[in-house]
Amino acid sequence: MKHTALFSPLQLGAIRLPNRIVMAPMTRMRAGPGNVPTALNAEYYAQRASAGLIIAEGTAISADAQGYPNAPGIYTPAQIAGWKRVTDAVHHRGGRIVLQLAHNGRNSHSSLMPDGGPPRAPSATVANIPALTRDFQQVPPEMPREVGIAEIGQIVASFREAAEKAMEAGFDGVELQGANSHLIDQFLEDGTNRRLDSYGGSPENRARFLLEIVEQVGSAVGHDRLGVRLSPFGQYGGIHDSNVLQLFSMVIKSLNGHIAYLHLIEGRGSELGLSDTLHADALNNARLFRPVFKGHLISAAAYAPDSAVQAVESAWADAIAFGRHFLANPDLVERIREGWPLMPYDRSTFYGGSAHGYTDYGVHGVA
Ligand SMILES: Cc1cc2nc3c(=O)[nH]c(=O)nc-3n(C[C@H](O)[C@H](O)[C@H](O)COP(=O)(O)O)c2cc1C
């Protein structure tokens, strides 16, 4: 199959992509002490600089947003300096990189919280997946603490401050982690949002948190440098909504004109790609929500080069994000262009560890 559809440029707001092959955000839990990105992280991203766009891993906007051990943050001067090393390395190789801003909400663990208290959430509902402690132990999920109204305002402000710090660190833009059962998603969906105040109840009220962040972050960094990632029909962590179609149609409509791109995870792969066959029969989100969103759309999850071409040629999506294939193929763009085979990924080295399974995946033709 010819893959030329993936090789035309795309103007994503203020960012010009030379191709439509995007690196999906992937938490790799290899930051240094103080959740500071390291030289190894810079090398990993620089190896993948031929991507049309790199979306760097979910990064905590504040200490209490931290969700995983050794995951990076963007709230201290050392973290800004660490990320600067990463963005410099990627730009030096001619690439473009945005940072995914994340707050993990209820899926976090008290050992990661600065006060040792329970993780934060819109309501006190518990996840159905284990949490990871500061020292990488899998433990049962904890009951989170419902955040108060004043605290919500502080979290919105933290998103804005983190976005400003990301720009200071040299990123080309930021993406809000509104997918995969992170805090924004927990506010959106009524299975996790039982609030009775202005942030709960109607779909409009549940979307208020996201839309306030979009407004704040957009005015800080430019709406043309802001993307939003969502995962309609995703069930990660036990998240669910009583009317997914109505909720996400409304949310996506509200984002029109306020963001540079919408990034949708397909339902079949929302569980962080832990299985290739999950929800094989799920609706195609890009196709479903395309008529609602007027801007550019990136589609992600379980794509192969051929299905990526099909999605772009059918105009369901403008660009395709690859996760695991990019993890195992630093030269994914060249491999797709030349029709070279893709290297398999090693699941055992996804999270945590060292250079092995991180920067030691070879490029084509080099042992
Ligand atoms: C190791 C790993 C880490 C991930 N971390 C994140 C993350 O930080 N933020 C996010 O939005 N999605 C994350 N995901 C989901 C991916 O971005 C992507 O949606 C998923 O892997 C499906 O795409 P794929 O089939 O191309 O791998 C992660 C996936 C993997 C495999």
Short mmCIF file of C-alpha atoms and ligand atoms in Angstrom, two decimals:
data_model
loop_
_atom_site.label_atom_id
_atom_site.label_comp_id
_atom_site.label_asym_id
_atom_site.label_seq_id
_atom_site.Cartn_x
_atom_site.Cartn_y
_atom_site.Cartn_z
CA MET A 1 0.00 0.00 0.00
CA LYS A 2 1.23 3.51 -0.79
CA HIS A 3 1.57 5.67 2.29
CA THR A 4 1.82 9.06 0.59
CA ALA A 5 -1.26 10.39 2.44
CA LEU A 6 0.83 10.41 5.61
CA PHE A 7 3.59 12.49 4.05
CA SER A 8 1.88 15.74 3.18
CA PRO A 9 2.49 18.63 5.62
CA LEU A 10 -0.15 19.72 8.09
CA GLN A 11 -0.56 23.10 9.77
CA LEU A 12 -1.72 22.35 13.31
CA GLY A 13 -2.50 25.81 14.66
CA ALA A 14 0.87 27.53 14.95
CA ILE A 15 2.82 24.31 14.46
CA ARG A 16 3.70 23.04 10.99
CA LEU A 17 4.09 19.28 10.74
CA PRO A 18 6.15 17.96 7.81
CA ASN A 19 4.26 14.66 7.97
CA ARG A 20 1.15 13.24 9.64
CA ILE A 21 2.83 10.58 11.74
CA VAL A 22 2.60 11.71 15.36
CA MET A 23 4.27 10.15 18.38
CA ALA A 24 1.57 9.46 21.00
CA PRO A 25 2.25 10.49 24.61
CA MET A 26 3.74 7.61 26.58
CA THR A 27 4.54 7.53 30.27
CA ARG A 28 7.82 5.64 30.61
CA MET A 29 8.63 6.34 34.30
CA ARG A 30 12.28 7.05 33.69
CA ALA A 31 12.66 10.59 35.04
CA GLY A 32 15.41 11.31 37.56
CA PRO A 33 15.20 12.33 41.25
CA GLY A 34 12.77 15.17 41.85
CA ASN A 35 10.78 14.03 38.78
CA VAL A 36 13.32 15.83 36.61
CA PRO A 37 13.85 14.78 32.96
CA THR A 38 17.36 13.49 32.32
CA ALA A 39 19.90 13.28 29.48
CA LEU A 40 18.57 9.76 28.79
CA ASN A 41 15.06 11.18 28.30
CA ALA A 42 16.51 13.78 25.91
CA GLU A 43 18.22 11.06 23.90
CA TYR A 44 14.98 9.01 23.70
CA TYR A 45 12.94 11.91 22.34
CA ALA A 46 15.71 13.12 20.02
CA GLN A 47 15.86 9.63 18.47
CA ARG A 48 12.20 10.09 17.47
CA ALA A 49 12.52 13.67 16.14
CA SER A 50 11.47 12.73 12.60
CA ALA A 51 7.87 12.39 13.86
CA GLY A 52 5.55 15.01 12.41
CA LEU A 53 4.98 15.91 16.05
CA ILE A 54 6.12 14.39 19.33
CA ILE A 55 3.61 14.56 22.15
CA ALA A 56 5.78 14.07 25.23
CA GLU A 57 4.53 11.86 28.03
CA GLY A 58 1.89 12.82 30.59
CA THR A 59 3.64 15.26 32.94
CA ALA A 60 2.39 16.31 36.37
CA ILE A 61 1.29 19.95 36.60
CA SER A 62 1.93 20.05 40.37
CA ALA A 63 3.25 17.77 43.10
CA ASP A 64 -0.23 16.49 43.97
CA ALA A 65 -0.99 15.77 40.30
CA GLN A 66 1.77 13.16 40.24
CA GLY A 67 0.38 9.77 39.25
CA TYR A 68 3.29 7.39 38.84
CA PRO A 69 6.74 6.82 40.34
CA ASN A 70 9.58 8.43 38.37
CA ALA A 71 7.16 10.25 36.07
CA PRO A 72 8.25 13.78 35.17
CA GLY A 73 6.76 17.03 36.44
CA ILE A 74 6.67 20.58 35.15
CA TYR A 75 6.39 22.59 38.34
CA THR A 76 9.97 23.10 39.64
CA PRO A 77 12.90 25.06 38.15
CA ALA A 78 14.93 21.82 37.90
CA GLN A 79 12.13 20.19 35.90
CA ILE A 80 11.98 23.16 33.53
CA ALA A 81 15.75 22.90 33.03
CA GLY A 82 15.50 19.15 32.47
CA TRP A 83 12.76 19.57 29.86
CA LYS A 84 14.79 22.35 28.18
CA ARG A 85 17.47 19.77 27.54
CA VAL A 86 14.84 17.53 25.90
CA THR A 87 13.29 20.23 23.69
CA ASP A 88 16.73 21.48 22.65
CA ALA A 89 17.74 17.96 21.62
CA VAL A 90 14.55 17.45 19.59
CA HIS A 91 14.75 20.88 17.93
CA HIS A 92 18.41 20.31 17.16
CA ARG A 93 17.34 17.24 15.16
CA GLY A 94 14.70 19.32 13.34
CA GLY A 95 11.69 18.03 15.32
CA ARG A 96 8.64 19.52 17.01
CA ILE A 97 7.49 18.63 20.52
CA VAL A 98 4.52 19.50 22.72
CA LEU A 99 4.08 18.49 26.36
CA GLN A 100 1.09 16.57 27.68
CA LEU A 101 -0.08 18.26 30.90
CA ALA A 102 -1.57 15.76 33.30
CA HIS A 103 -3.26 15.41 36.67
CA ASN A 104 -3.86 11.79 37.54
CA GLY A 105 -6.68 12.35 40.04
CA ARG A 106 -8.04 9.24 41.74
CA ASN A 107 -5.69 6.81 39.97
CA SER A 108 -2.74 8.09 41.96
CA HIS A 109 -1.54 6.88 45.38
CA SER A 110 -1.02 8.53 48.76
CA SER A 111 2.70 7.66 48.71
CA LEU A 112 3.04 10.07 45.76
CA MET A 113 1.09 12.90 47.43
CA PRO A 114 3.16 15.65 49.07
CA ASP A 115 0.95 15.51 52.21
CA GLY A 116 0.72 11.70 52.24
CA GLY A 117 -3.08 12.04 52.01
CA PRO A 118 -5.40 10.30 49.58
CA PRO A 119 -5.30 11.24 45.88
CA ARG A 120 -7.69 13.96 44.68
CA ALA A 121 -10.85 13.44 42.61
CA PRO A 122 -14.10 15.18 41.71
CA SER A 123 -15.96 12.70 43.96
CA ALA A 124 -15.13 9.89 46.35
CA THR A 125 -15.34 6.97 43.94
CA VAL A 126 -12.67 4.31 43.71
CA ALA A 127 -10.90 3.04 40.57
CA ASN A 128 -10.89 -0.62 39.55
CA ILE A 129 -7.17 -0.81 38.78
CA PRO A 130 -4.22 -1.14 41.14
CA ALA A 131 -2.25 1.99 42.06
CA LEU A 132 1.53 2.22 41.86
CA THR A 133 3.38 3.39 44.94
CA ARG A 134 6.42 5.65 44.99
CA ASP A 135 8.63 2.52 45.01
CA PHE A 136 6.84 0.75 42.14
CA GLN A 137 4.67 -1.60 44.24
CA GLN A 138 1.25 -2.46 42.82
CA VAL A 139 -1.33 -1.97 45.56
CA PRO A 140 -5.14 -1.83 45.72
CA PRO A 141 -6.61 1.54 44.66
CA GLU A 142 -7.39 4.02 47.45
CA MET A 143 -10.57 5.97 48.05
CA PRO A 144 -9.78 9.50 46.80
CA ARG A 145 -10.65 12.77 48.51
CA GLU A 146 -13.26 15.01 46.86
CA VAL A 147 -11.74 18.39 46.00
CA GLY A 148 -13.49 21.55 47.20
CA ILE A 149 -14.52 24.45 44.99
CA ALA A 150 -11.53 26.63 45.99
CA GLU A 151 -9.18 23.74 45.28
CA ILE A 152 -10.66 23.35 41.79
CA GLY A 153 -9.70 26.98 41.10
CA GLN A 154 -6.17 26.22 42.29
CA ILE A 155 -5.90 23.18 40.01
CA VAL A 156 -7.08 25.23 37.01
CA ALA A 157 -4.41 27.82 37.89
CA SER A 158 -1.81 25.04 38.20
CA PHE A 159 -2.61 23.93 34.64
CA ARG A 160 -2.01 27.49 33.47
CA GLU A 161 1.27 27.80 35.39
CA ALA A 162 2.46 24.42 34.11
CA ALA A 163 1.67 25.49 30.53
CA GLU A 164 3.69 28.67 31.00
CA LYS A 165 6.58 26.63 32.39
CA ALA A 166 6.35 24.24 29.43
CA MET A 167 6.75 27.18 27.04
CA GLU A 168 9.67 28.40 29.15
CA ALA A 169 11.18 24.93 28.71
CA GLY A 170 11.01 25.37 24.94
CA PHE A 171 7.99 23.27 24.01
CA ASP A 172 6.13 24.16 20.80
CA GLY A 173 2.81 23.80 22.61
CA VAL A 174 0.90 21.77 25.16
CA GLU A 175 -1.74 19.06 25.15
CA LEU A 176 -4.25 18.62 27.97
CA GLN A 177 -4.61 15.06 29.22
CA GLY A 178 -8.38 14.82 29.13
CA ALA A 179 -8.36 11.10 28.34
CA ASN A 180 -7.75 7.72 29.98
CA SER A 181 -9.49 8.41 33.27
CA HIS A 182 -7.19 11.21 34.38
CA LEU A 183 -8.62 14.05 36.49
CA ILE A 184 -10.20 16.01 33.59
CA ASP A 185 -11.88 12.82 32.33
CA GLN A 186 -13.02 12.07 35.89
CA PHE A 187 -14.77 15.45 35.95
CA LEU A 188 -16.34 14.85 32.54
CA GLU A 189 -17.93 11.44 33.10
CA ASP A 190 -20.83 10.89 35.51
CA GLY A 191 -19.49 7.53 36.75
CA THR A 192 -16.71 9.46 38.52
CA ASN A 193 -18.36 12.87 38.96
CA ARG A 194 -21.19 12.82 41.53
CA ARG A 195 -20.85 16.49 42.49
CA LEU A 196 -23.90 18.57 43.28
CA ASP A 197 -22.23 21.96 42.71
CA SER A 198 -21.54 23.87 39.48
CA TYR A 199 -18.88 21.27 38.46
CA GLY A 200 -21.27 18.30 38.57
CA GLY A 201 -24.67 17.20 37.33
CA SER A 202 -25.38 18.28 33.75
CA PRO A 203 -22.87 17.56 30.97
CA GLU A 204 -22.29 21.34 30.76
CA ASN A 205 -21.40 21.49 34.46
CA ARG A 206 -19.10 18.47 34.21
CA ALA A 207 -17.33 20.07 31.22
CA ARG A 208 -16.77 23.32 33.14
CA PHE A 209 -13.45 22.16 34.63
CA LEU A 210 -11.98 21.28 31.20
CA LEU A 211 -13.30 24.40 29.54
CA GLU A 212 -11.91 26.67 32.27
CA ILE A 213 -8.51 25.03 31.82
CA VAL A 214 -8.74 25.47 28.04
CA GLU A 215 -9.51 29.15 28.52
CA GLN A 216 -6.72 29.72 31.05
CA VAL A 217 -4.06 27.71 29.23
CA GLY A 218 -5.11 29.02 25.81
CA SER A 219 -4.80 32.62 26.92
CA ALA A 220 -1.38 31.87 28.46
CA VAL A 221 0.28 30.00 25.59
CA GLY A 222 -2.00 30.77 22.63
CA HIS A 223 -5.04 28.72 21.63
CA ASP A 224 -3.10 27.83 18.46
CA ARG A 225 -0.55 25.94 20.58
CA LEU A 226 -3.05 23.97 22.62
CA GLY A 227 -4.40 20.48 21.96
CA VAL A 228 -6.86 18.36 23.96
CA ARG A 229 -6.83 14.56 24.23
CA LEU A 230 -10.09 12.73 24.95
CA SER A 231 -11.07 9.04 25.08
CA PRO A 232 -14.81 8.63 24.50
CA PHE A 233 -15.97 5.07 25.26
CA GLY A 234 -12.70 4.40 27.11
CA GLN A 235 -13.09 2.27 30.23
CA TYR A 236 -9.64 2.53 31.77
CA GLY A 237 -9.76 2.50 35.55
CA GLY A 238 -13.46 1.70 35.47
CA ILE A 239 -14.47 5.10 34.12
CA HIS A 240 -17.87 5.30 32.44
CA ASP A 241 -20.66 7.70 31.53
CA SER A 242 -24.40 7.18 31.21
CA ASN A 243 -24.52 8.92 27.82
CA VAL A 244 -21.10 8.97 26.17
CA LEU A 245 -22.31 10.22 22.82
CA GLN A 246 -24.23 13.16 24.22
CA LEU A 247 -21.46 14.12 26.64
CA PHE A 248 -18.57 14.04 24.19
CA SER A 249 -20.55 15.63 21.35
CA MET A 250 -21.25 18.56 23.65
CA VAL A 251 -17.65 18.75 24.93
CA ILE A 252 -16.14 18.58 21.45
CA LYS A 253 -18.54 21.18 20.11
CA SER A 254 -17.50 23.49 22.95
CA LEU A 255 -13.84 23.11 22.01
CA ASN A 256 -14.43 24.37 18.48
CA GLY A 257 -12.38 27.50 17.82
CA HIS A 258 -10.52 27.25 21.14
CA ILE A 259 -7.81 24.69 20.37
CA ALA A 260 -5.26 23.87 17.67
CA TYR A 261 -6.19 20.21 17.54
CA LEU A 262 -8.38 17.52 19.03
CA HIS A 263 -6.70 14.20 19.80
CA LEU A 264 -9.10 11.26 20.09
CA ILE A 265 -8.21 7.80 21.34
CA GLU A 266 -10.16 5.06 19.65
CA GLY A 267 -12.34 3.00 22.00
CA ARG A 268 -10.67 -0.20 20.85
CA GLY A 269 -7.35 0.88 22.34
CA SER A 270 -8.15 3.16 25.24
CA GLU A 271 -6.87 0.81 27.88
CA LEU A 272 -3.36 2.10 27.26
CA GLY A 273 -2.85 -0.48 24.58
CA LEU A 274 -2.54 -3.31 27.06
CA SER A 275 -4.35 -5.62 24.67
CA ASP A 276 -4.62 -5.46 20.92
CA THR A 277 -8.08 -6.94 20.88
CA LEU A 278 -9.92 -4.85 23.47
CA HIS A 279 -13.14 -3.40 22.13
CA ALA A 280 -12.35 -4.58 18.62
CA ASP A 281 -15.94 -3.79 17.71
CA ALA A 282 -15.98 -0.31 19.28
CA LEU A 283 -17.29 2.63 17.30
CA ASN A 284 -14.69 4.62 15.40
CA ASN A 285 -14.39 7.80 17.43
CA ALA A 286 -12.63 9.83 14.74
CA ARG A 287 -15.36 8.99 12.26
CA LEU A 288 -18.11 9.51 14.82
CA PHE A 289 -17.00 12.91 16.12
CA ARG A 290 -15.45 14.28 12.93
CA PRO A 291 -18.65 16.08 11.91
CA VAL A 292 -18.83 17.80 15.31
CA PHE A 293 -15.28 19.18 15.42
CA LYS A 294 -14.38 21.91 12.94
CA GLY A 295 -10.60 21.87 13.46
CA HIS A 296 -7.81 19.36 12.94
CA LEU A 297 -8.14 15.91 14.42
CA ILE A 298 -5.47 13.40 15.47
CA SER A 299 -6.65 9.82 15.89
CA ALA A 300 -4.79 7.27 18.03
CA ALA A 301 -4.81 3.65 19.13
CA ALA A 302 -4.07 0.35 17.50
CA TYR A 303 -3.12 1.85 14.13
CA ALA A 304 -0.86 0.11 11.64
CA PRO A 305 0.60 2.02 8.69
CA ASP A 306 -2.14 0.79 6.33
CA SER A 307 -5.06 1.62 8.63
CA ALA A 308 -3.46 5.03 9.26
CA VAL A 309 -3.45 5.76 5.54
CA GLN A 310 -7.06 4.65 5.30
CA ALA A 311 -8.12 7.00 8.12
CA VAL A 312 -6.34 9.99 6.57
CA GLU A 313 -7.49 9.24 3.02
CA SER A 314 -11.08 8.87 4.24
CA ALA A 315 -10.63 12.26 5.97
CA TRP A 316 -11.72 10.85 9.35
CA ALA A 317 -8.46 12.17 10.74
CA ASP A 318 -5.77 14.67 9.68
CA ALA A 319 -2.94 12.85 11.42
CA ILE A 320 -2.40 9.54 13.21
CA ALA A 321 -0.65 9.07 16.54
CA PHE A 322 1.32 5.87 17.05
CA GLY A 323 2.23 4.75 20.55
CA ARG A 324 3.83 1.34 20.85
CA HIS A 325 5.16 1.30 17.30
CA PHE A 326 7.01 4.57 17.97
CA LEU A 327 8.32 3.19 21.23
CA ALA A 328 9.97 0.26 19.40
CA ASN A 329 10.79 2.06 16.13
CA PRO A 330 12.59 5.36 16.65
CA ASP A 331 12.75 5.67 12.85
CA LEU A 332 9.05 4.86 12.39
CA VAL A 333 8.60 7.65 9.84
CA GLU A 334 11.39 6.31 7.62
CA ARG A 335 10.18 2.73 8.04
CA ILE A 336 6.66 3.66 6.91
CA ARG A 337 7.99 5.75 4.02
CA GLU A 338 10.28 2.97 2.80
CA GLY A 339 7.92 0.07 3.60
CA TRP A 340 10.47 -1.49 5.96
CA PRO A 341 9.18 -3.94 8.60
CA LEU A 342 8.35 -2.67 12.08
CA MET A 343 10.28 -3.93 15.10
CA PRO A 344 8.19 -5.62 17.84
CA TYR A 345 7.90 -3.87 21.21
CA ASP A 346 8.90 -5.38 24.52
CA ARG A 347 6.08 -4.84 27.01
CA SER A 348 8.26 -5.75 29.99
CA THR A 349 10.31 -2.56 29.54
CA PHE A 350 7.40 -0.13 29.03
CA TYR A 351 7.46 1.32 32.55
CA GLY A 352 10.52 2.17 34.59
CA GLY A 353 14.07 0.93 34.25
CA SER A 354 17.00 2.20 32.27
CA ALA A 355 18.17 2.60 28.69
CA HIS A 356 17.17 -0.99 27.92
CA GLY A 357 13.88 -1.01 26.04
CA TYR A 358 14.06 2.78 25.93
CA THR A 359 16.94 4.15 23.87
CA ASP A 360 18.38 0.86 22.63
CA TYR A 361 15.80 0.05 19.94
CA GLY A 362 17.87 0.21 16.76
CA VAL A 363 17.17 2.03 13.53
CA HIS A 364 16.72 0.15 10.27
CA GLY A 365 19.88 -1.38 8.90
CA VAL A 366 21.93 -0.58 12.02
CA ALA A 367 22.61 -3.47 14.41
C1 LIG B 1 3.87 2.61 27.79
C2 LIG B 1 2.65 3.45 27.51
C3 LIG B 1 2.48 4.65 28.19
C4 LIG B 1 1.39 5.49 27.91
N1 LIG B 1 1.28 6.70 28.53
C5 LIG B 1 0.33 7.58 28.13
C6 LIG B 1 0.33 8.92 28.60
O1 LIG B 1 1.21 9.36 29.36
N2 LIG B 1 -0.67 9.73 28.19
C7 LIG B 1 -1.65 9.30 27.33
O2 LIG B 1 -2.55 10.09 26.98
N3 LIG B 1 -1.65 8.05 26.84
C8 LIG B 1 -0.68 7.19 27.20
N4 LIG B 1 -0.62 5.95 26.63
C9 LIG B 1 -1.57 5.60 25.56
C10 LIG B 1 -0.94 5.87 24.19
O3 LIG B 1 -0.76 7.27 24.00
C11 LIG B 1 -1.81 5.33 23.05
O4 LIG B 1 -3.08 5.94 23.06
C12 LIG B 1 -1.97 3.81 23.18
O5 LIG B 1 -0.71 3.19 23.33
C13 LIG B 1 -2.66 3.22 21.95
O6 LIG B 1 -1.91 3.52 20.78
P1 LIG B 1 -0.97 2.39 20.06
O7 LIG B 1 -1.89 1.24 19.74
O8 LIG B 1 -0.46 3.08 18.84
O9 LIG B 1 0.07 1.99 21.03
C14 LIG B 1 0.44 5.08 26.93
C15 LIG B 1 0.60 3.86 26.27
C16 LIG B 1 1.69 3.06 26.54
C17 LIG B 1 1.87 1.77 25.76
#
